[in-house]
Every structure is written in structure tokens, then in C-alpha cells.
């Protein structure tokens, strides 16, 4: 089997996540990492035994690599993704693909023209019980879907001293909470139900009009100390969204990055005419199945109990937890 040579661009939370995940995949070798800082690039390279570390992503153009994993801040996605697609490399990009839809259209055209694999990371599709929920829907087990509801809530930006580049619209784009985590929930329920969202009505909110920005660079989910300056904020902390799906199903989702005690609670419930399904990312090895006329069920992740399409994603025996990686 041919060894796939991969390179990771970006050394923050997602860069490390991709590097750790790639090491689990048979037939893949991480040959290089690039960052805006040679020190950070070398640090990630040392942690995962990667032979090459560069202080700029352009060093990877023309490099002997098959696939690029782009884990940089949002404002860099279009330039980097375009450059490597033009270079004929396969591409795995963190979301958003770009900040503007006309740029995304250009990248889709480029990928088709070059005949390469191109993907955006919606990792929550990979949980075994998410796959099981999709299989139950496809098999008609829950009947016709009429209502989808849930939330994606976190607390890592609860205080006005919490800060990260995602708060800066010139870097992250005009939407923050909805684009950053709400997009995951929307993708997840569309994936499980097979229904596309066709209309939304949103009420967005911002708790802080200004925040105290630290002098140092702060990675996602990390705290900082030291001197700060007060800066204006123009992106949303969260929102409540009414949804209409194709075929007439309705939905509602709450998105928040300022909900105390909720670390990464992505939860959905799908109501059908026969049964309901519910799944929570913080307890990913349980799938709740609701009934009207008999006791409800909780399916615990066990390859021997799952549909074949889901069992392929369960890498450990029943009773052995599997999570985000």
C-alpha cells in the first residue's frame, strides 16, 4: 500500500488534533508541519516525531507531500487552500472553507478541475452512535421526521477577560458562535436526518460590547494573565435560530459560547412519527431512543449491536469509551 504523505499547517488546538489523529491512520506519514512561528512548528514536530518544521506554509509548495491539512485561522483559509489546490495537492481544510461564498465557489471549481480530494472537517459525523442514528433514520425506524431541536453550548468565553482570535471579525469572519460551533450542529442534524436546511430565522446576541484583550496570544479554551487592553467586539456570543427543513420538518437550535458549566455540549433530538432519537457529544457513547408505547432505550456503543455502517467506526469493544479523537 502506498504511504500517504501528509503535512499540517497550523500549530494551535486543531493543528495538534489533526497530527494526533493522523498518527492513528495506517498508511499515513506526517512529513512536515508549518506555522507562523518556527518555535511552535518545531514544538509540534518534536511532540509527534515529524521530520520537517517550517516557519511559513509557502515552504510546502512543491514539497514532496500528498495532502495538506489546513488548521490555520479563518482569514488564511482561502489563500492557503487555493495555493495547494493549484499545486495539485489533496486538501483537508478546517472550517470555514473560506469566509466568503464566492471564494468557496472558486475552490470547489479548482478542486474539480484538478481532480483532487477536497474536504472540510465536520468531525462529529465520525462518532459511531451518530452513524447509528443516521442508519436508523435511513431504515425508516423513526418514521417521518417532523421536528428537530437541540443546542450547542460552551462556556469558554463567559467572562469579558476571555479572549481568542475568534473574537476578531477581521480574522474569523463576520459570524463567530454560529459559524464556529452552530455550523457543526447544522451539519450534524442534516447528516443524520438526510434533510437540508432551507430557511432560518435567527435572533443573535452579544453579552459584551467590549472585552479585555491580553497582550499575549491565547489559544482556544486557554486562559491568560498579564496586561490587557479593552477592545470592541462585533461578533455574536450566541443566538436562537428557528429552522425549516426541506419537506416541511421544523427545528430550533440554541448556540452559545457563554453558558456557564457547559464545556462542549452539542445535543440534538429528532422527533419522528414512530420514535425519537437523542445524542449528546459530551456523552457520545449513548444514543437515546424514545418510544410512545413502551419503555425508552439507551443504546450503548458496542460494535456487536450497531449497524454495519456504524460498527466500522467503533474501534474498541463495547464498554470501552471512544471520544473526540
PDB file of N, CA and C in Angstrom, residues 16-79:
ATOM      1  N   UNK A  16      -2.712  20.374  16.483  1.00  0.00           N
ATOM      2  CA  UNK A  16      -2.342  19.237  17.297  1.00  0.00           C
ATOM      3  C   UNK A  16      -3.342  18.103  17.191  1.00  0.00           C
ATOM      4  N   UNK A  17      -4.627  18.453  17.075  1.00  0.00           N
ATOM      5  CA  UNK A  17      -5.679  17.441  16.940  1.00  0.00           C
ATOM      6  C   UNK A  17      -5.502  16.644  15.652  1.00  0.00           C
ATOM      7  N   UNK A  18      -5.216  17.331  14.550  1.00  0.00           N
ATOM      8  CA  UNK A  18      -5.014  16.644  13.268  1.00  0.00           C
ATOM      9  C   UNK A  18      -3.775  15.760  13.315  1.00  0.00           C
ATOM     10  N   UNK A  19      -2.699  16.289  13.896  1.00  0.00           N
ATOM     11  CA  UNK A  19      -1.462  15.496  13.961  1.00  0.00           C
ATOM     12  C   UNK A  19      -1.686  14.229  14.767  1.00  0.00           C
ATOM     13  N   UNK A  20      -2.371  14.363  15.908  1.00  0.00           N
ATOM     14  CA  UNK A  20      -2.630  13.194  16.747  1.00  0.00           C
ATOM     15  C   UNK A  20      -3.504  12.183  16.011  1.00  0.00           C
ATOM     16  N   UNK A  21      -4.511  12.671  15.293  1.00  0.00           N
ATOM     17  CA  UNK A  21      -5.426  11.783  14.567  1.00  0.00           C
ATOM     18  C   UNK A  21      -4.726  11.091  13.398  1.00  0.00           C
ATOM     19  N   UNK A  22      -3.892  11.824  12.674  1.00  0.00           N
ATOM     20  CA  UNK A  22      -3.207  11.241  11.523  1.00  0.00           C
ATOM     21  C   UNK A  22      -2.285  10.100  11.942  1.00  0.00           C
ATOM     22  N   UNK A  23      -1.702  10.202  13.120  1.00  0.00           N
ATOM     23  CA  UNK A  23      -0.805   9.140  13.590  1.00  0.00           C
ATOM     24  C   UNK A  23      -1.555   7.837  13.839  1.00  0.00           C
ATOM     25  N   UNK A  24      -2.876   7.905  13.989  1.00  0.00           N
ATOM     26  CA  UNK A  24      -3.679   6.709  14.212  1.00  0.00           C
ATOM     27  C   UNK A  24      -4.013   5.984  12.911  1.00  0.00           C
ATOM     28  N   UNK A  25      -3.790   6.639  11.767  1.00  0.00           N
ATOM     29  CA  UNK A  25      -4.262   6.097  10.489  1.00  0.00           C
ATOM     30  C   UNK A  25      -3.144   5.301   9.808  1.00  0.00           C
ATOM     31  N   UNK A  26      -3.414   4.060   9.570  1.00  0.00           N
ATOM     32  CA  UNK A  26      -2.431   3.200   8.912  1.00  0.00           C
ATOM     33  C   UNK A  26      -2.143   3.699   7.497  1.00  0.00           C
ATOM     34  N   UNK A  27      -0.878   3.696   7.116  1.00  0.00           N
ATOM     35  CA  UNK A  27      -0.507   4.092   5.766  1.00  0.00           C
ATOM     36  C   UNK A  27      -0.334   5.583   5.575  1.00  0.00           C
ATOM     37  N   UNK A  28      -0.365   6.360   6.684  1.00  0.00           N
ATOM     38  CA  UNK A  28      -0.175   7.814   6.611  1.00  0.00           C
ATOM     39  C   UNK A  28       1.078   8.197   7.378  1.00  0.00           C
ATOM     40  N   UNK A  29       1.893   9.044   6.774  1.00  0.00           N
ATOM     41  CA  UNK A  29       3.090   9.576   7.432  1.00  0.00           C
ATOM     42  C   UNK A  29       3.021  11.096   7.406  1.00  0.00           C
ATOM     43  N   UNK A  30       3.153  11.726   8.564  1.00  0.00           N
ATOM     44  CA  UNK A  30       3.220  13.193   8.615  1.00  0.00           C
ATOM     45  C   UNK A  30       4.662  13.590   8.334  1.00  0.00           C
ATOM     46  N   UNK A  31       4.878  14.268   7.224  1.00  0.00           N
ATOM     47  CA  UNK A  31       6.250  14.569   6.812  1.00  0.00           C
ATOM     48  C   UNK A  31       6.674  15.988   7.149  1.00  0.00           C
ATOM     49  N   UNK A  32       5.693  16.874   7.462  1.00  0.00           N
ATOM     50  CA  UNK A  32       6.065  18.261   7.731  1.00  0.00           C
ATOM     51  C   UNK A  32       4.953  18.972   8.487  1.00  0.00           C
ATOM     52  N   UNK A  33       5.363  19.994   9.220  1.00  0.00           N
ATOM     53  CA  UNK A  33       4.429  20.900   9.879  1.00  0.00           C
ATOM     54  C   UNK A  33       4.905  22.315   9.626  1.00  0.00           C
ATOM     55  N   UNK A  34       3.964  23.239   9.433  1.00  0.00           N
ATOM     56  CA  UNK A  34       4.316  24.639   9.191  1.00  0.00           C
ATOM     57  C   UNK A  34       3.497  25.536  10.108  1.00  0.00           C
ATOM     58  N   UNK A  35       4.111  26.631  10.525  1.00  0.00           N
ATOM     59  CA  UNK A  35       3.456  27.593  11.405  1.00  0.00           C
ATOM     60  C   UNK A  35       4.022  28.973  11.099  1.00  0.00           C
ATOM     61  N   UNK A  36       3.391  30.003  11.635  1.00  0.00           N
ATOM     62  CA  UNK A  36       3.961  31.346  11.511  1.00  0.00           C
ATOM     63  C   UNK A  36       5.138  31.532  12.459  1.00  0.00           C
ATOM     64  N   UNK A  37       5.359  30.557  13.331  1.00  0.00           N
ATOM     65  CA  UNK A  37       6.457  30.601  14.289  1.00  0.00           C
ATOM     66  C   UNK A  37       7.288  29.332  14.165  1.00  0.00           C
ATOM     67  N   UNK A  38       8.578  29.472  13.945  1.00  0.00           N
ATOM     68  CA  UNK A  38       9.453  28.309  13.859  1.00  0.00           C
ATOM     69  C   UNK A  38       9.462  27.543  15.180  1.00  0.00           C
ATOM     70  N   UNK A  39       9.385  28.269  16.282  1.00  0.00           N
ATOM     71  CA  UNK A  39       9.396  27.624  17.597  1.00  0.00           C
ATOM     72  C   UNK A  39       8.167  26.734  17.776  1.00  0.00           C
ATOM     73  N   UNK A  40       6.979  27.259  17.401  1.00  0.00           N
ATOM     74  CA  UNK A  40       5.762  26.466  17.544  1.00  0.00           C
ATOM     75  C   UNK A  40       5.753  25.287  16.582  1.00  0.00           C
ATOM     76  N   UNK A  41       6.247  25.514  15.358  1.00  0.00           N
ATOM     77  CA  UNK A  41       6.314  24.429  14.385  1.00  0.00           C
ATOM     78  C   UNK A  41       7.233  23.321  14.884  1.00  0.00           C
ATOM     79  N   UNK A  42       8.378  23.696  15.424  1.00  0.00           N
ATOM     80  CA  UNK A  42       9.321  22.692  15.916  1.00  0.00           C
ATOM     81  C   UNK A  42       8.757  21.974  17.132  1.00  0.00           C
ATOM     82  N   UNK A  43       8.001  22.707  17.953  1.00  0.00           N
ATOM     83  CA  UNK A  43       7.399  22.089  19.127  1.00  0.00           C
ATOM     84  C   UNK A  43       6.421  20.988  18.756  1.00  0.00           C
ATOM     85  N   UNK A  44       5.564  21.250  17.750  1.00  0.00           N
ATOM     86  CA  UNK A  44       4.618  20.223  17.304  1.00  0.00           C
ATOM     87  C   UNK A  44       5.358  19.070  16.636  1.00  0.00           C
ATOM     88  N   UNK A  45       6.391  19.406  15.856  1.00  0.00           N
ATOM     89  CA  UNK A  45       7.182  18.366  15.183  1.00  0.00           C
ATOM     90  C   UNK A  45       7.850  17.452  16.207  1.00  0.00           C
ATOM     91  N   UNK A  46       8.396  18.028  17.261  1.00  0.00           N
ATOM     92  CA  UNK A  46       9.048  17.224  18.293  1.00  0.00           C
ATOM     93  C   UNK A  46       8.040  16.336  19.022  1.00  0.00           C
ATOM     94  N   UNK A  47       6.846  16.867  19.254  1.00  0.00           N
ATOM     95  CA  UNK A  47       5.839  16.124  20.013  1.00  0.00           C
ATOM     96  C   UNK A  47       5.385  14.871  19.262  1.00  0.00           C
ATOM     97  N   UNK A  48       5.306  14.969  17.926  1.00  0.00           N
ATOM     98  CA  UNK A  48       4.768  13.857  17.147  1.00  0.00           C
ATOM     99  C   UNK A  48       5.797  13.202  16.222  1.00  0.00           C
ATOM    100  N   UNK A  49       7.062  13.534  16.394  1.00  0.00           N
ATOM    101  CA  UNK A  49       8.101  12.889  15.601  1.00  0.00           C
ATOM    102  C   UNK A  49       8.026  13.216  14.125  1.00  0.00           C
ATOM    103  N   UNK A  50       7.720  14.480  13.811  1.00  0.00           N
ATOM    104  CA  UNK A  50       7.593  14.925  12.421  1.00  0.00           C
ATOM    105  C   UNK A  50       8.957  15.445  11.961  1.00  0.00           C
ATOM    106  N   UNK A  51       9.472  14.990  10.814  1.00  0.00           N
ATOM    107  CA  UNK A  51      10.859  15.292  10.462  1.00  0.00           C
ATOM    108  C   UNK A  51      11.124  16.724  10.005  1.00  0.00           C
ATOM    109  N   UNK A  52      10.110  17.440   9.498  1.00  0.00           N
ATOM    110  CA  UNK A  52      10.354  18.778   8.958  1.00  0.00           C
ATOM    111  C   UNK A  52       9.436  19.804   9.613  1.00  0.00           C
ATOM    112  N   UNK A  53      10.005  20.943   9.999  1.00  0.00           N
ATOM    113  CA  UNK A  53       9.246  22.036  10.606  1.00  0.00           C
ATOM    114  C   UNK A  53       9.603  23.335   9.897  1.00  0.00           C
ATOM    115  N   UNK A  54       8.584  24.073   9.451  1.00  0.00           N
ATOM    116  CA  UNK A  54       8.806  25.303   8.684  1.00  0.00           C
ATOM    117  C   UNK A  54       8.100  26.490   9.338  1.00  0.00           C
ATOM    118  N   UNK A  55       8.650  27.690   9.101  1.00  0.00           N
ATOM    119  CA  UNK A  55       8.072  28.896   9.697  1.00  0.00           C
ATOM    120  C   UNK A  55       7.109  29.613   8.756  1.00  0.00           C
ATOM    121  N   UNK A  56       6.759  28.977   7.627  1.00  0.00           N
ATOM    122  CA  UNK A  56       5.767  29.554   6.715  1.00  0.00           C
ATOM    123  C   UNK A  56       5.199  28.437   5.843  1.00  0.00           C
ATOM    124  N   UNK A  57       3.906  28.518   5.599  1.00  0.00           N
ATOM    125  CA  UNK A  57       3.260  27.465   4.810  1.00  0.00           C
ATOM    126  C   UNK A  57       3.763  27.401   3.378  1.00  0.00           C
ATOM    127  N   UNK A  58       4.295  28.496   2.846  1.00  0.00           N
ATOM    128  CA  UNK A  58       4.763  28.502   1.459  1.00  0.00           C
ATOM    129  C   UNK A  58       5.940  27.551   1.229  1.00  0.00           C
ATOM    130  N   UNK A  59       6.644  27.198   2.298  1.00  0.00           N
ATOM    131  CA  UNK A  59       7.740  26.235   2.156  1.00  0.00           C
ATOM    132  C   UNK A  59       7.226  24.858   1.718  1.00  0.00           C
ATOM    133  N   UNK A  60       5.913  24.614   1.874  1.00  0.00           N
ATOM    134  CA  UNK A  60       5.345  23.325   1.497  1.00  0.00           C
ATOM    135  C   UNK A  60       4.911  23.272   0.033  1.00  0.00           C
ATOM    136  N   UNK A  61       4.878  24.409  -0.641  1.00  0.00           N
ATOM    137  CA  UNK A  61       4.548  24.414  -2.064  1.00  0.00           C
ATOM    138  C   UNK A  61       5.689  23.737  -2.822  1.00  0.00           C
ATOM    139  N   UNK A  62       5.365  22.728  -3.608  1.00  0.00           N
ATOM    140  CA  UNK A  62       6.380  21.975  -4.330  1.00  0.00           C
ATOM    141  C   UNK A  62       7.073  20.932  -3.482  1.00  0.00           C
ATOM    142  N   UNK A  63       6.741  20.859  -2.199  1.00  0.00           N
ATOM    143  CA  UNK A  63       7.329  19.869  -1.296  1.00  0.00           C
ATOM    144  C   UNK A  63       6.747  18.493  -1.618  1.00  0.00           C
ATOM    145  N   UNK A  64       7.479  17.449  -1.290  1.00  0.00           N
ATOM    146  CA  UNK A  64       7.030  16.084  -1.549  1.00  0.00           C
ATOM    147  C   UNK A  64       5.979  15.685  -0.514  1.00  0.00           C
ATOM    148  N   UNK A  65       4.738  16.056  -0.781  1.00  0.00           N
ATOM    149  CA  UNK A  65       3.638  15.782   0.128  1.00  0.00           C
ATOM    150  C   UNK A  65       2.380  15.547  -0.708  1.00  0.00           C
ATOM    151  N   UNK A  66       1.513  14.654  -0.233  1.00  0.00           N
ATOM    152  CA  UNK A  66       0.298  14.316  -0.983  1.00  0.00           C
ATOM    153  C   UNK A  66      -0.909  15.135  -0.556  1.00  0.00           C
ATOM    154  N   UNK A  67      -1.033  15.372   0.756  1.00  0.00           N
ATOM    155  CA  UNK A  67      -2.234  16.020   1.269  1.00  0.00           C
ATOM    156  C   UNK A  67      -1.864  17.060   2.323  1.00  0.00           C
ATOM    157  N   UNK A  68      -2.558  18.196   2.263  1.00  0.00           N
ATOM    158  CA  UNK A  68      -2.341  19.300   3.189  1.00  0.00           C
ATOM    159  C   UNK A  68      -3.522  19.371   4.155  1.00  0.00           C
ATOM    160  N   UNK A  69      -3.218  19.475   5.448  1.00  0.00           N
ATOM    161  CA  UNK A  69      -4.252  19.713   6.460  1.00  0.00           C
ATOM    162  C   UNK A  69      -4.129  21.166   6.916  1.00  0.00           C
ATOM    163  N   UNK A  70      -5.105  21.986   6.557  1.00  0.00           N
ATOM    164  CA  UNK A  70      -5.063  23.407   6.853  1.00  0.00           C
ATOM    165  C   UNK A  70      -5.793  23.690   8.160  1.00  0.00           C
ATOM    166  N   UNK A  71      -5.030  23.992   9.205  1.00  0.00           N
ATOM    167  CA  UNK A  71      -5.583  24.234  10.544  1.00  0.00           C
ATOM    168  C   UNK A  71      -5.249  25.641  11.027  1.00  0.00           C
ATOM    169  N   UNK A  72      -5.237  26.584  10.106  1.00  0.00           N
ATOM    170  CA  UNK A  72      -4.888  27.971  10.409  1.00  0.00           C
ATOM    171  C   UNK A  72      -6.143  28.779  10.753  1.00  0.00           C
ATOM    172  N   UNK A  73      -5.985  30.015  11.254  1.00  0.00           N
ATOM    173  CA  UNK A  73      -7.142  30.892  11.460  1.00  0.00           C
ATOM    174  C   UNK A  73      -7.903  31.148  10.156  1.00  0.00           C
ATOM    175  N   UNK A  74      -9.172  31.515  10.302  1.00  0.00           N
ATOM    176  CA  UNK A  74     -10.100  31.577   9.174  1.00  0.00           C
ATOM    177  C   UNK A  74      -9.668  32.482   8.029  1.00  0.00           C
ATOM    178  N   UNK A  75      -9.060  33.619   8.349  1.00  0.00           N
ATOM    179  CA  UNK A  75      -8.731  34.590   7.302  1.00  0.00           C
ATOM    180  C   UNK A  75      -7.641  34.089   6.362  1.00  0.00           C
ATOM    181  N   UNK A  76      -6.945  33.027   6.740  1.00  0.00           N
ATOM    182  CA  UNK A  76      -5.881  32.470   5.897  1.00  0.00           C
ATOM    183  C   UNK A  76      -6.369  31.326   5.008  1.00  0.00           C
ATOM    184  N   UNK A  77      -7.583  30.849   5.241  1.00  0.00           N
ATOM    185  CA  UNK A  77      -8.034  29.630   4.570  1.00  0.00           C
ATOM    186  C   UNK A  77      -8.053  29.752   3.055  1.00  0.00           C
ATOM    187  N   UNK A  78      -8.614  30.829   2.545  1.00  0.00           N
ATOM    188  CA  UNK A  78      -8.761  30.923   1.090  1.00  0.00           C
ATOM    189  C   UNK A  78      -7.403  30.930   0.398  1.00  0.00           C
ATOM    190  N   UNK A  79      -6.495  31.773   0.844  1.00  0.00           N
ATOM    191  CA  UNK A  79      -5.192  31.889   0.195  1.00  0.00           C
ATOM    192  C   UNK A  79      -4.438  30.561   0.222  1.00  0.00           C
TER     193      UNK A  79
END
